[in-house]
Short mmCIF file of C-alpha atoms in Angstrom, two decimals:
data_model
loop_
_atom_site.label_atom_id
_atom_site.label_comp_id
_atom_site.label_asym_id
_atom_site.label_seq_id
_atom_site.Cartn_x
_atom_site.Cartn_y
_atom_site.Cartn_z
CA MET A 117 -10.88 -29.65 -27.48
CA SER A 118 -11.52 -26.16 -28.61
CA ALA A 119 -12.43 -23.54 -26.09
CA GLY A 120 -15.93 -21.74 -26.13
CA PRO A 121 -16.43 -18.24 -27.31
CA GLU A 122 -14.93 -15.70 -24.87
CA VAL A 123 -17.65 -13.85 -22.85
CA LYS A 124 -17.02 -10.42 -21.91
CA THR A 125 -19.34 -8.12 -20.09
CA THR A 126 -18.94 -4.45 -21.14
CA MET A 127 -20.35 -1.80 -18.95
CA ALA A 128 -23.49 -1.41 -20.93
CA GLN A 129 -24.33 -5.06 -19.82
CA GLN A 130 -23.82 -4.87 -16.38
CA LYS A 131 -26.68 -4.23 -13.87
CA PRO A 132 -25.99 -0.71 -12.34
CA ILE A 133 -25.39 -0.88 -8.61
CA THR A 134 -25.19 2.40 -6.64
CA ILE A 135 -24.89 2.80 -3.01
CA ARG A 136 -26.97 5.52 -1.15
CA ILE A 137 -26.20 5.78 2.59
CA LYS A 138 -29.08 7.80 3.78
CA PRO A 139 -32.40 8.19 2.64
CA GLU A 140 -31.67 12.42 2.77
CA ASP A 141 -28.66 11.89 0.70
CA ASN A 142 -28.83 13.33 -2.85
CA VAL A 143 -26.15 11.44 -4.21
CA ALA A 144 -25.04 7.72 -4.41
CA ILE A 145 -21.71 6.27 -5.48
CA VAL A 146 -21.34 3.79 -8.18
CA VAL A 147 -20.42 0.19 -7.38
CA ASN A 148 -19.58 -1.18 -10.58
CA ALA A 149 -16.20 -1.81 -11.47
CA GLY A 150 -15.00 0.61 -14.25
CA GLY A 151 -18.08 2.83 -13.65
CA LEU A 152 -21.16 3.09 -15.57
CA PRO A 153 -21.68 5.09 -18.96
CA ALA A 154 -23.76 7.64 -20.03
CA GLY A 155 -27.54 6.51 -20.56
CA THR A 156 -27.39 3.84 -17.95
CA GLU A 157 -30.81 4.09 -15.81
CA LEU A 158 -30.49 3.66 -12.24
CA ASP A 159 -33.00 1.99 -9.98
CA ASP A 160 -34.93 5.27 -9.10
CA GLY A 161 -35.09 6.22 -12.65
CA THR A 162 -31.95 8.56 -12.66
CA VAL A 163 -30.51 8.51 -16.10
CA LEU A 164 -26.40 9.32 -16.12
CA VAL A 165 -25.79 12.12 -18.31
CA GLU A 166 -21.88 11.25 -18.68
CA HIS A 167 -19.78 8.31 -17.55
CA VAL A 168 -19.27 8.31 -13.76
CA PRO A 169 -16.33 6.24 -12.70
CA ALA A 170 -16.70 3.46 -10.24
CA GLY A 171 -16.43 5.03 -6.40
CA HIS A 172 -17.68 8.27 -7.74
CA LYS A 173 -20.85 9.93 -6.85
CA VAL A 174 -23.91 10.77 -9.24
CA ALA A 175 -26.49 13.40 -8.46
CA LEU A 176 -29.89 11.71 -7.93
CA SER A 177 -31.56 15.28 -8.16
CA ALA A 178 -30.63 18.59 -9.64
CA ILE A 179 -28.87 20.43 -7.27
CA ASP A 180 -28.92 24.50 -7.60
CA GLN A 181 -25.80 26.52 -7.46
CA GLY A 182 -24.74 26.84 -3.81
CA GLY A 183 -27.13 24.03 -2.81
CA GLU A 184 -25.99 21.16 -0.36
CA ILE A 185 -24.68 18.06 -1.72
CA ARG A 186 -25.47 15.40 0.82
CA ARG A 187 -23.81 11.82 1.92
CA TYR A 188 -23.84 10.07 5.08
CA GLY A 189 -26.91 12.33 5.95
CA GLU A 190 -24.28 15.15 6.22
CA VAL A 191 -23.34 17.95 3.94
CA VAL A 192 -19.90 17.24 2.27
CA GLY A 193 -19.82 20.25 -0.14
CA TYR A 194 -21.79 22.88 -1.91
CA ALA A 195 -22.26 23.00 -5.95
CA MET A 196 -19.97 25.51 -7.40
CA GLU A 197 -22.44 25.54 -10.20
CA PRO A 198 -25.97 24.21 -11.09
CA ILE A 199 -25.76 20.34 -11.31
CA ALA A 200 -28.04 18.17 -13.27
CA ARG A 201 -29.80 15.05 -12.04
CA GLY A 202 -27.47 12.25 -13.48
CA ARG A 203 -24.34 14.26 -13.41
CA TRP A 204 -20.87 12.84 -12.20
CA ILE A 205 -20.33 15.14 -8.88
CA ASN A 206 -16.51 15.50 -8.36
CA GLU A 207 -13.88 17.96 -6.70
CA THR A 208 -14.03 20.37 -9.48
CA VAL A 209 -17.59 21.14 -8.95
CA THR A 210 -17.46 21.07 -4.92
CA GLU A 211 -16.87 23.61 -2.53
CA MET A 212 -15.68 22.44 0.64
CA PRO A 213 -18.03 23.25 4.01
CA THR A 214 -16.26 24.93 6.79
CA PRO A 215 -15.47 22.77 9.75
CA PRO A 216 -17.62 22.77 12.91
CA ALA A 217 -16.94 25.32 15.37
CA LEU A 218 -15.39 23.96 18.44
CA ASN A 219 -17.41 26.26 20.99
CA GLU A 220 -20.90 25.10 20.11
CA LEU A 221 -20.93 21.36 20.23
CA PRO A 222 -22.79 18.97 22.64
CA LEU A 223 -20.55 17.04 25.13
CA ALA A 224 -21.51 13.69 26.51
CA THR A 225 -25.19 13.70 25.64
CA ARG A 226 -25.69 10.53 23.56
CA PRO A 227 -26.58 7.66 26.19
CA ALA A 228 -24.23 4.78 25.93
CA PRO A 229 -25.88 1.96 23.61
CA ALA A 230 -26.95 -1.15 25.38
CA LEU A 231 -24.25 -3.62 24.51
CA GLU A 232 -24.45 -6.88 25.75
CA PRO A 233 -20.94 -8.24 27.13
CA LEU A 234 -19.12 -10.70 24.79
CA GLU A 235 -17.64 -13.55 26.62
CA GLY A 236 -16.15 -16.70 25.65
CA TYR A 237 -13.41 -15.18 23.46
CA THR A 238 -9.48 -15.40 23.91
CA PHE A 239 -6.20 -14.98 22.21
CA ASP A 240 -2.88 -16.79 23.21
CA GLY A 241 -0.54 -13.62 23.79
CA TYR A 242 2.69 -13.08 25.72
CA ARG A 243 2.01 -12.08 29.47
CA ASN A 244 4.10 -9.34 30.80
CA ALA A 245 5.48 -8.54 34.13
CA ASP A 246 3.33 -5.30 34.16
CA GLY A 247 0.26 -7.04 33.29
CA SER A 248 0.14 -6.05 29.57
CA VAL A 249 0.07 -8.83 26.77
CA GLY A 250 2.10 -8.90 23.76
CA THR A 251 0.95 -10.62 20.49
CA ARG A 252 4.64 -10.83 19.51
CA ASN A 253 7.70 -11.49 21.15
CA VAL A 254 10.15 -8.76 19.69
CA LEU A 255 13.58 -7.84 20.80
CA GLY A 256 13.55 -4.00 20.12
CA ILE A 257 16.53 -2.24 19.83
CA SER A 258 16.21 1.56 20.45
CA THR A 259 18.49 4.60 19.71
CA SER A 260 19.07 7.91 21.52
CA VAL A 261 20.12 9.67 18.24
CA GLN A 262 19.85 8.95 14.67
CA CYS A 263 23.46 8.80 14.34
CA VAL A 264 23.99 5.38 15.35
CA ALA A 265 21.31 4.13 13.26
CA GLY A 266 23.73 2.67 10.58
CA VAL A 267 25.26 0.80 13.57
CA THR A 268 21.98 -0.42 14.73
CA ASP A 269 20.82 -1.69 11.53
CA TYR A 270 24.25 -3.55 10.77
CA VAL A 271 23.87 -5.32 14.49
CA VAL A 272 20.40 -6.27 13.54
CA LYS A 273 21.53 -8.21 10.65
CA ARG A 274 24.12 -9.92 12.54
CA ILE A 275 21.77 -11.01 15.40
CA LYS A 276 19.09 -12.11 13.06
CA ALA A 277 21.88 -14.43 11.47
CA GLU A 278 24.13 -15.39 14.39
CA LEU A 279 21.80 -15.32 17.55
CA LEU A 280 18.17 -15.26 16.52
CA PRO A 281 18.10 -19.13 15.40
CA ARG A 282 19.16 -19.95 18.98
CA PHE A 283 16.00 -18.74 20.40
CA PRO A 284 12.96 -19.88 18.76
CA ASN A 285 10.40 -18.40 20.90
CA VAL A 286 11.62 -14.98 19.74
CA ASP A 287 9.73 -13.92 16.85
CA ASP A 288 12.27 -11.17 15.55
CA VAL A 289 14.83 -8.49 16.24
CA VAL A 290 13.83 -4.84 15.29
CA ALA A 291 15.77 -1.69 15.05
CA LEU A 292 13.77 1.16 16.84
CA ASN A 293 15.26 3.63 14.49
CA HIS A 294 14.06 7.35 14.71
CA SER A 295 15.43 11.05 13.42
CA TYR A 296 15.44 12.49 16.98
CA GLY A 297 18.04 13.15 19.60
CA CYS A 298 20.31 16.04 18.84
CA GLY A 299 20.07 19.26 16.75
CA VAL A 300 16.50 19.72 18.30
CA ALA A 301 15.31 22.24 21.21
CA ILE A 302 15.08 19.44 23.44
CA ASN A 303 13.49 21.47 26.30
CA ALA A 304 10.82 22.91 23.74
CA PRO A 305 7.31 22.49 25.13
CA ALA A 306 6.38 20.60 22.19
CA ALA A 307 9.53 18.13 22.58
CA ILE A 308 7.47 16.20 24.89
CA VAL A 309 5.62 14.44 21.98
CA PRO A 310 8.88 12.62 20.48
CA ILE A 311 10.30 12.09 23.94
CA ARG A 312 7.22 10.25 25.44
CA THR A 313 6.95 8.80 22.26
CA LEU A 314 10.13 7.01 22.45
CA GLN A 315 9.75 6.50 25.97
CA ASN A 316 6.34 4.57 25.66
CA ILE A 317 7.43 2.68 22.44
CA ALA A 318 9.78 0.96 24.77
CA ARG A 319 7.02 -0.02 27.11
CA ASN A 320 4.92 -1.57 24.24
CA PRO A 321 3.99 -4.98 25.53
CA ASN A 322 5.08 -6.68 22.37
CA LEU A 323 8.91 -5.66 23.17
CA GLY A 324 8.49 -7.54 26.54
CA GLY A 325 10.30 -5.33 28.96
CA GLU A 326 13.51 -5.99 27.28
CA VAL A 327 14.54 -3.10 25.04
CA MET A 328 17.96 -2.28 24.92
CA VAL A 329 19.40 1.62 24.03
CA ILE A 330 22.26 2.36 21.86
CA GLY A 331 23.50 5.73 22.22
CA LEU A 332 26.36 7.94 20.91
CA GLY A 333 27.56 9.71 24.10
CA CYS A 334 27.00 13.33 23.22
CA GLU A 335 23.60 13.49 22.18
CA LYS A 336 21.21 15.81 23.82
CA LEU A 337 18.78 12.90 24.36
CA SER A 338 20.16 10.93 27.18
CA PRO A 339 19.84 7.06 26.69
CA THR A 340 18.75 6.72 30.31
CA ARG A 341 15.81 9.30 29.73
CA LEU A 342 14.31 6.59 27.11
CA LEU A 343 13.93 4.19 29.99
CA GLN A 344 11.89 6.56 31.95
CA VAL A 345 8.56 7.54 32.14
CA GLU A 346 8.04 11.24 31.41
CA GLY A 347 6.49 12.80 34.49
CA GLU A 348 7.01 9.91 36.88
CA GLU A 349 9.91 10.26 39.77
CA GLN A 350 10.79 6.24 38.88
CA THR A 351 12.05 4.31 36.26
CA LEU A 352 9.56 1.53 35.00
CA LYS A 353 9.01 -1.38 36.67
CA VAL A 354 10.30 -3.79 33.86
CA ILE A 355 13.33 -1.79 33.87
CA ASP A 356 15.76 -2.17 36.67
CA PRO A 357 18.00 1.20 36.93
CA ALA A 358 20.92 -0.89 38.69
CA ASN A 359 21.45 -2.79 35.54
CA GLU A 360 21.77 0.13 33.15
CA THR A 361 24.89 -1.42 31.83
CA GLU A 362 22.73 -4.59 30.48
CA ARG A 363 20.47 -2.30 28.99
CA ILE A 364 22.16 0.79 27.45
CA LEU A 365 25.57 1.02 25.48
CA SER A 366 27.10 4.25 24.00
CA LEU A 367 29.60 4.08 21.07
CA GLN A 368 31.94 6.52 22.57
CA ASP A 369 32.61 4.93 25.60
CA GLU A 370 36.11 4.74 26.10
CA GLN A 371 36.27 1.06 26.79
CA PHE A 372 35.49 0.32 22.64
CA GLN A 373 38.75 0.04 20.60
CA GLY A 374 37.11 0.32 17.26
CA PHE A 375 33.86 -0.77 15.60
CA GLY A 376 34.36 -4.40 16.09
CA GLU A 377 34.48 -3.84 19.71
CA MET A 378 31.45 -1.67 19.61
CA VAL A 379 29.61 -4.53 17.67
CA ASP A 380 30.98 -7.36 20.01
CA GLY A 381 29.47 -5.40 22.88
CA ILE A 382 26.12 -4.92 21.26
CA LEU A 383 25.84 -8.65 20.66
CA LYS A 384 26.66 -9.84 23.88
CA MET A 385 24.10 -7.65 25.34
CA ALA A 386 21.40 -8.80 22.99
CA GLU A 387 22.04 -12.35 23.73
CA LEU A 388 21.33 -11.89 27.52
CA HIS A 389 17.87 -10.10 26.36
CA LEU A 390 17.02 -12.88 23.75
CA SER A 391 17.57 -15.21 26.57
CA LYS A 392 14.94 -13.78 28.53
CA LEU A 393 12.51 -13.16 25.72
CA ASN A 394 13.11 -16.92 24.99
CA ALA A 395 11.37 -18.12 28.55
CA ARG A 396 7.98 -16.43 27.19
CA LYS A 397 5.62 -18.55 26.27
CA ARG A 398 1.92 -18.02 24.77
CA GLU A 399 -1.09 -18.51 26.90
CA PRO A 400 -4.60 -18.18 26.87
CA CYS A 401 -5.75 -14.25 27.62
CA PRO A 402 -9.10 -12.74 27.76
CA VAL A 403 -9.75 -10.17 24.96
CA SER A 404 -9.56 -7.73 27.62
CA ASP A 405 -5.82 -7.65 27.11
CA LEU A 406 -6.40 -6.87 23.26
CA VAL A 407 -5.28 -2.96 22.10
CA VAL A 408 -6.30 -2.99 18.48
CA GLY A 409 -5.29 0.44 16.47
CA MET A 410 -7.72 1.17 13.75
CA GLN A 411 -6.18 3.35 10.97
CA CYS A 412 -6.82 3.93 7.12
CA GLY A 413 -4.71 5.01 4.34
CA GLY A 414 -5.21 5.22 0.56
CA SER A 415 -9.03 5.64 1.13
CA ASP A 416 -11.78 5.95 -1.50
CA ALA A 417 -15.24 6.31 -1.35
CA PHE A 418 -15.89 2.70 -0.33
CA SER A 419 -14.14 3.27 2.79
CA GLY A 420 -17.11 4.65 4.34
CA VAL A 421 -19.58 1.99 3.32
CA THR A 422 -17.54 -1.24 3.70
CA ALA A 423 -14.28 -1.41 5.28
CA ASN A 424 -14.78 1.16 7.91
CA PRO A 425 -18.00 0.41 8.99
CA ALA A 426 -17.16 -3.37 9.24
CA CYS A 427 -14.00 -1.89 11.56
CA GLY A 428 -16.56 -0.11 13.44
CA PHE A 429 -18.52 -3.26 13.90
CA ALA A 430 -15.48 -5.25 15.08
CA SER A 431 -14.44 -2.47 17.43
CA ASP A 432 -17.93 -2.51 19.26
CA LEU A 433 -17.36 -6.53 19.45
CA ILE A 434 -13.84 -5.84 21.27
CA VAL A 435 -15.05 -3.17 23.70
CA ARG A 436 -17.98 -5.84 24.56
CA ALA A 437 -15.65 -8.30 25.05
CA GLY A 438 -13.62 -5.89 27.50
CA GLY A 439 -11.03 -4.94 25.06
CA SER A 440 -9.46 -1.61 23.83
CA VAL A 441 -9.63 0.00 20.42
CA MET A 442 -7.94 3.36 19.68
CA PHE A 443 -8.80 5.52 16.36
CA SER A 444 -6.82 8.19 15.35
CA GLU A 445 -6.10 10.78 12.76
CA VAL A 446 -7.30 14.19 13.75
CA THR A 447 -7.61 15.87 10.26
CA GLU A 448 -9.75 12.88 9.28
CA VAL A 449 -12.11 13.42 12.63
CA ARG A 450 -12.26 16.91 12.48
CA ASP A 451 -15.03 17.65 10.27
CA ALA A 452 -16.99 14.89 11.80
CA ILE A 453 -16.14 15.88 15.60
CA HIS A 454 -19.93 16.97 16.05
CA LEU A 455 -20.70 13.42 15.57
CA LEU A 456 -17.99 12.15 18.13
CA THR A 457 -18.41 14.88 21.05
CA PRO A 458 -21.71 13.60 22.10
CA ARG A 459 -20.55 9.97 22.03
CA ALA A 460 -17.71 11.03 25.03
CA ALA A 461 -18.35 8.93 28.17
CA THR A 462 -18.10 12.25 30.33
CA LYS A 463 -17.81 15.86 29.69
CA GLU A 464 -14.39 16.15 30.67
CA VAL A 465 -13.70 13.45 27.82
CA GLY A 466 -15.53 15.64 25.27
CA GLU A 467 -13.57 18.83 26.36
CA ALA A 468 -10.21 16.62 25.75
CA LEU A 469 -11.48 15.77 22.27
CA LEU A 470 -12.08 19.49 21.44
CA ARG A 471 -8.48 20.24 22.95
CA GLU A 472 -6.89 18.10 20.35
CA MET A 473 -8.78 19.46 17.52
CA ASP A 474 -8.16 22.83 18.62
CA TRP A 475 -4.39 22.06 19.22
CA TYR A 476 -4.10 20.54 15.81
CA ASP A 477 -6.01 23.66 14.17
CA ASN A 478 -3.39 25.89 15.44
CA TYR A 479 -0.43 23.58 14.64
CA LEU A 480 -1.69 23.70 10.76
CA ASN A 481 -2.45 27.47 11.07
CA GLN A 482 1.31 27.64 11.87
CA GLY A 483 2.32 26.14 8.77
CA SER A 484 0.14 28.35 6.80
CA ALA A 485 -2.23 25.47 6.05
CA ASP A 486 -5.46 23.79 7.26
CA ARG A 487 -7.18 20.34 7.13
CA SER A 488 -7.72 20.72 3.16
CA ALA A 489 -4.17 19.53 3.18
CA ASN A 490 -5.10 15.98 4.01
CA THR A 491 -6.52 14.62 0.89
CA THR A 492 -4.51 13.05 -1.69
CA PRO A 493 -4.85 12.59 -5.44
CA GLY A 494 -5.41 8.97 -5.05
CA ASN A 495 -8.66 9.97 -2.51
CA LYS A 496 -9.86 12.09 -5.32
CA LYS A 497 -9.44 9.39 -7.67
CA GLY A 498 -11.16 6.93 -5.59
CA GLY A 499 -14.25 9.43 -5.48
CA LEU A 500 -13.31 11.21 -2.37
CA ASN A 501 -13.91 15.09 -3.20
CA ASN A 502 -12.90 16.66 0.04
CA ILE A 503 -11.66 16.38 3.62
CA VAL A 504 -15.22 16.37 4.95
CA GLU A 505 -16.52 13.44 2.86
CA LYS A 506 -13.26 11.47 3.76
CA ALA A 507 -13.94 12.11 7.67
CA MET A 508 -17.37 11.04 7.50
CA GLY A 509 -16.26 7.64 6.37
CA SER A 510 -13.11 7.59 8.41
CA ILE A 511 -15.14 7.76 11.62
CA ALA A 512 -17.31 4.68 10.91
CA LYS A 513 -14.23 2.79 12.17
CA SER A 514 -14.82 3.67 15.61
CA GLY A 515 -18.27 1.79 15.82
CA THR A 516 -20.83 2.90 18.22
CA SER A 517 -19.22 2.72 21.54
CA PRO A 518 -18.86 5.42 23.95
CA ILE A 519 -15.53 7.27 23.74
CA VAL A 520 -13.83 6.35 27.38
CA ASP A 521 -10.65 8.57 26.74
CA VAL A 522 -8.41 10.96 24.49
CA LEU A 523 -4.72 10.34 24.40
CA SER A 524 -2.27 13.12 23.35
CA PRO A 525 0.08 12.24 20.77
CA GLY A 526 2.41 9.55 22.41
CA GLU A 527 0.44 9.13 25.30
CA ARG A 528 0.03 5.73 27.00
CA ILE A 529 -3.49 3.92 27.11
CA ARG A 530 -5.12 4.40 30.43
CA LYS A 531 -8.51 2.98 30.22
CA ARG A 532 -10.15 0.09 28.38
CA GLY A 533 -12.56 0.72 25.83
CA LEU A 534 -12.77 2.83 22.78
CA ASN A 535 -10.00 5.52 22.90
CA PHE A 536 -9.26 8.59 20.82
CA ALA A 537 -5.59 8.58 20.25
CA ALA A 538 -4.58 11.96 18.64
CA THR A 539 -2.31 11.55 15.79
CA PRO A 540 -1.38 13.23 12.35
CA ALA A 541 -3.02 11.14 9.57
CA SER A 542 0.18 9.92 7.96
CA ASP A 543 0.16 6.60 7.95
CA PHE A 544 3.36 5.90 9.34
CA ILE A 545 3.37 8.71 12.18
CA CYS A 546 0.00 7.46 13.19
CA GLY A 547 1.25 3.54 13.42
CA THR A 548 4.12 4.81 15.35
CA LEU A 549 1.67 6.74 17.95
CA GLN A 550 -0.67 3.96 18.29
CA PHE A 551 2.10 1.59 18.88
CA ALA A 552 3.66 4.15 21.89
CA SER A 553 0.19 4.31 22.92
CA GLY A 554 0.01 0.46 23.96
CA MET A 555 -1.29 -0.87 20.41
CA ASN A 556 -0.22 -4.71 20.11
CA LEU A 557 -2.14 -5.08 16.86
CA GLN A 558 -3.50 -2.84 13.99
CA VAL A 559 -6.30 -3.14 11.44
CA PHE A 560 -5.63 -0.91 8.47
CA THR A 561 -8.07 -0.44 5.49
CA THR A 562 -7.38 0.79 2.00
CA GLY A 563 -9.18 1.39 -1.11
CA ARG A 564 -6.26 2.70 -3.56
CA GLY A 565 -3.79 -0.02 -2.15
CA THR A 566 -0.66 0.18 0.25
CA PRO A 567 1.80 -2.26 1.29
CA TYR A 568 2.10 -1.00 4.69
CA GLY A 569 3.12 -3.13 7.47
CA LEU A 570 5.13 -2.80 10.97
CA ALA A 571 7.70 -5.29 12.21
CA VAL A 572 6.74 -4.59 15.79
CA ALA A 573 3.14 -5.47 15.61
CA PRO A 574 0.83 -7.56 12.87
CA VAL A 575 -1.01 -4.94 10.51
CA ILE A 576 -4.08 -6.92 9.18
CA LYS A 577 -4.93 -5.03 5.65
CA VAL A 578 -8.50 -4.76 4.77
CA SER A 579 -9.57 -3.65 0.90
CA THR A 580 -12.45 -1.59 0.64
CA ASN A 581 -13.28 -2.86 -2.74
CA SER A 582 -13.00 -6.08 -4.19
CA THR A 583 -11.22 -4.91 -7.35
CA LEU A 584 -8.32 -4.04 -5.10
CA GLY A 585 -8.95 -7.16 -2.96
CA ASN A 586 -8.31 -9.64 -5.89
CA ARG A 587 -5.88 -7.56 -7.63
CA TRP A 588 -3.80 -7.62 -4.62
CA HIS A 589 -4.38 -10.95 -3.71
CA ASP A 590 -1.19 -11.48 -1.85
CA LEU A 591 -1.48 -8.26 0.00
CA ILE A 592 -4.60 -7.71 1.31
CA ASP A 593 -5.90 -9.70 4.28
CA LEU A 594 -9.62 -9.32 4.19
CA ASP A 595 -11.99 -7.91 1.48
CA ALA A 596 -14.76 -5.69 2.73
CA GLY A 597 -15.63 -5.10 -0.84
CA ARG A 598 -17.95 -7.90 -0.76
CA ILE A 599 -20.33 -5.71 1.35
CA ALA A 600 -20.70 -3.12 -1.78
CA THR A 601 -21.59 -5.86 -4.15
CA GLY A 602 -24.08 -7.54 -1.65
CA GLU A 603 -22.18 -10.56 -1.06
CA LYS A 604 -21.90 -10.04 2.52
CA THR A 605 -23.44 -7.69 5.10
CA ILE A 606 -21.28 -5.47 7.55
CA GLU A 607 -22.11 -7.53 10.37
CA GLU A 608 -20.81 -10.53 8.60
CA ILE A 609 -17.45 -9.15 7.65
CA GLY A 610 -17.21 -7.34 10.98
CA TRP A 611 -17.24 -11.06 12.69
CA GLU A 612 -14.87 -11.97 10.10
CA LEU A 613 -12.47 -9.36 10.90
CA PHE A 614 -13.00 -10.11 14.84
CA GLN A 615 -12.03 -13.64 14.66
CA LEU A 616 -8.90 -12.77 12.30
CA ILE A 617 -8.04 -10.50 14.67
CA LEU A 618 -8.04 -13.35 17.22
CA ASP A 619 -6.27 -15.80 15.05
CA VAL A 620 -3.58 -13.11 13.96
CA ALA A 621 -2.82 -12.00 17.87
CA SER A 622 -2.52 -15.90 18.72
CA GLY A 623 -0.14 -16.53 16.24
CA ARG A 624 -2.21 -19.18 14.08
CA LYS A 625 -2.48 -16.82 11.09
CA GLN A 626 0.49 -14.48 9.86
CA VAL A 627 -0.65 -11.41 7.77
CA CYS A 628 0.44 -10.87 4.08
CA ALA A 629 2.84 -8.00 4.87
CA ASP A 630 4.79 -10.65 7.78
CA LYS A 631 4.51 -13.32 4.91
CA LEU A 632 6.49 -10.93 2.63
CA GLY A 633 8.77 -9.36 5.12
CA ILE A 634 7.25 -5.81 4.01
CA HIS A 635 7.82 -3.55 6.79
CA ASN A 636 7.62 0.51 7.03
CA ASP A 637 10.05 2.50 9.50
CA LEU A 638 8.57 3.93 12.61
CA VAL A 639 8.17 7.82 11.96
CA LEU A 640 8.04 10.50 15.02
CA PHE A 641 5.85 13.30 15.24
CA ASN A 642 8.13 16.03 16.25
CA PRO A 643 6.19 19.37 16.30
CA ALA A 644 9.03 21.16 18.49
CA PRO A 645 11.78 23.15 16.81
CA VAL A 646 14.86 21.81 14.99
CA THR A 647 17.82 23.68 15.67
#
């Protein structure tokens, strides 16, 4: 039987689909895959005067030189030249606005929205002695200095091959390598950031209080210090200082005659901790034990329309159920800070938000940079002209809940609810800092695509557009692009995401990155001097 004629849909044959977010916006983004050609007439009568790529903006009215370009109901740029109606608006014709002044913002002025408690939802997690709950059961092997990273990588391979099969309840063994520990100004004020990050990584609930530390012996960062809480007089409750020999091994210890004995010592220590972790079992836990990190990377113009608002809806569901959500990325919040400070639960929380914005402004100034350095070529190719437009879409991940607390980089979460965890926007540094803050599961939205994943916590990847979702079908866990095409609503995708979070947290479903074994390294943020 011969095949029928092949049917091809050209751009000219497509029904034009655009998205205008707010009535006061004078631009819309093109939804159609491949964009729309010149001559296309939109529903409002606008006729494109040139081809406009998918995700990019088209002027819905003429804009004078110096006139405002509005999206999300906010000014995201100024026209560098007269822009005709129907023209493609990209970064070459857009001047970036200045950021909001930090001394003129309202603090804690918005009444908390009336969100009904959400009851009856649970997940199956690993309860820890300190009351926290893990979504994974992982043996973490930390290091006090980069010098030993090769050894930890070697022993992790040996542990996985020789020991792990005997402990079926343990999910994985992970080397928590990093580039810190020596050759650094260990007593510089900013050194607290990498040090407390490493300390709080050891406390993450997914590691079950059984972290081992491999040291060298001559480094500045003492292995013992990694098992303590900076600013507290006593060591962690989950770590018994009387049993340091069961947790810390230094390679320069004179008892070791050669590499083989070092490895044998580490394997013996690992077997002890694996046996303890193997005794853990999943049990029903309330959503209040979830700490979900929200992050975006490889963003495009659809991010703030589809995936990020769906994450925001799911964030509100988690908060309504008593759980915790953290959103981050200071440079992707800075230009939208005027929309966040009114949502602070208290004036003190609002002031903390401003403190973190100011700290990062100064940090960038020291490097002769500013927040405009954030946007990537991929962001711009995806329709985001500058960091202002990117920020407006980024904060949609935070939903509508009040912001109950602000965490400086590497600080551990203190309050249930919506938290702002101050981090750089680097995917890997943000993920590391959120993990240190207690995140036990992460949701990561992307429009351009990234294979990003973490070995220490499941990462649910959400595509902002269906072109990516379909092309990367085995790397994307949830396609939010269906919102842009009208197949689903933000609320429907938000509920899908919420249920997927519970299934992944319970071990009932495995994220794509874990199926493929694709995991990124943890990366510390060190704003202190290197000597």
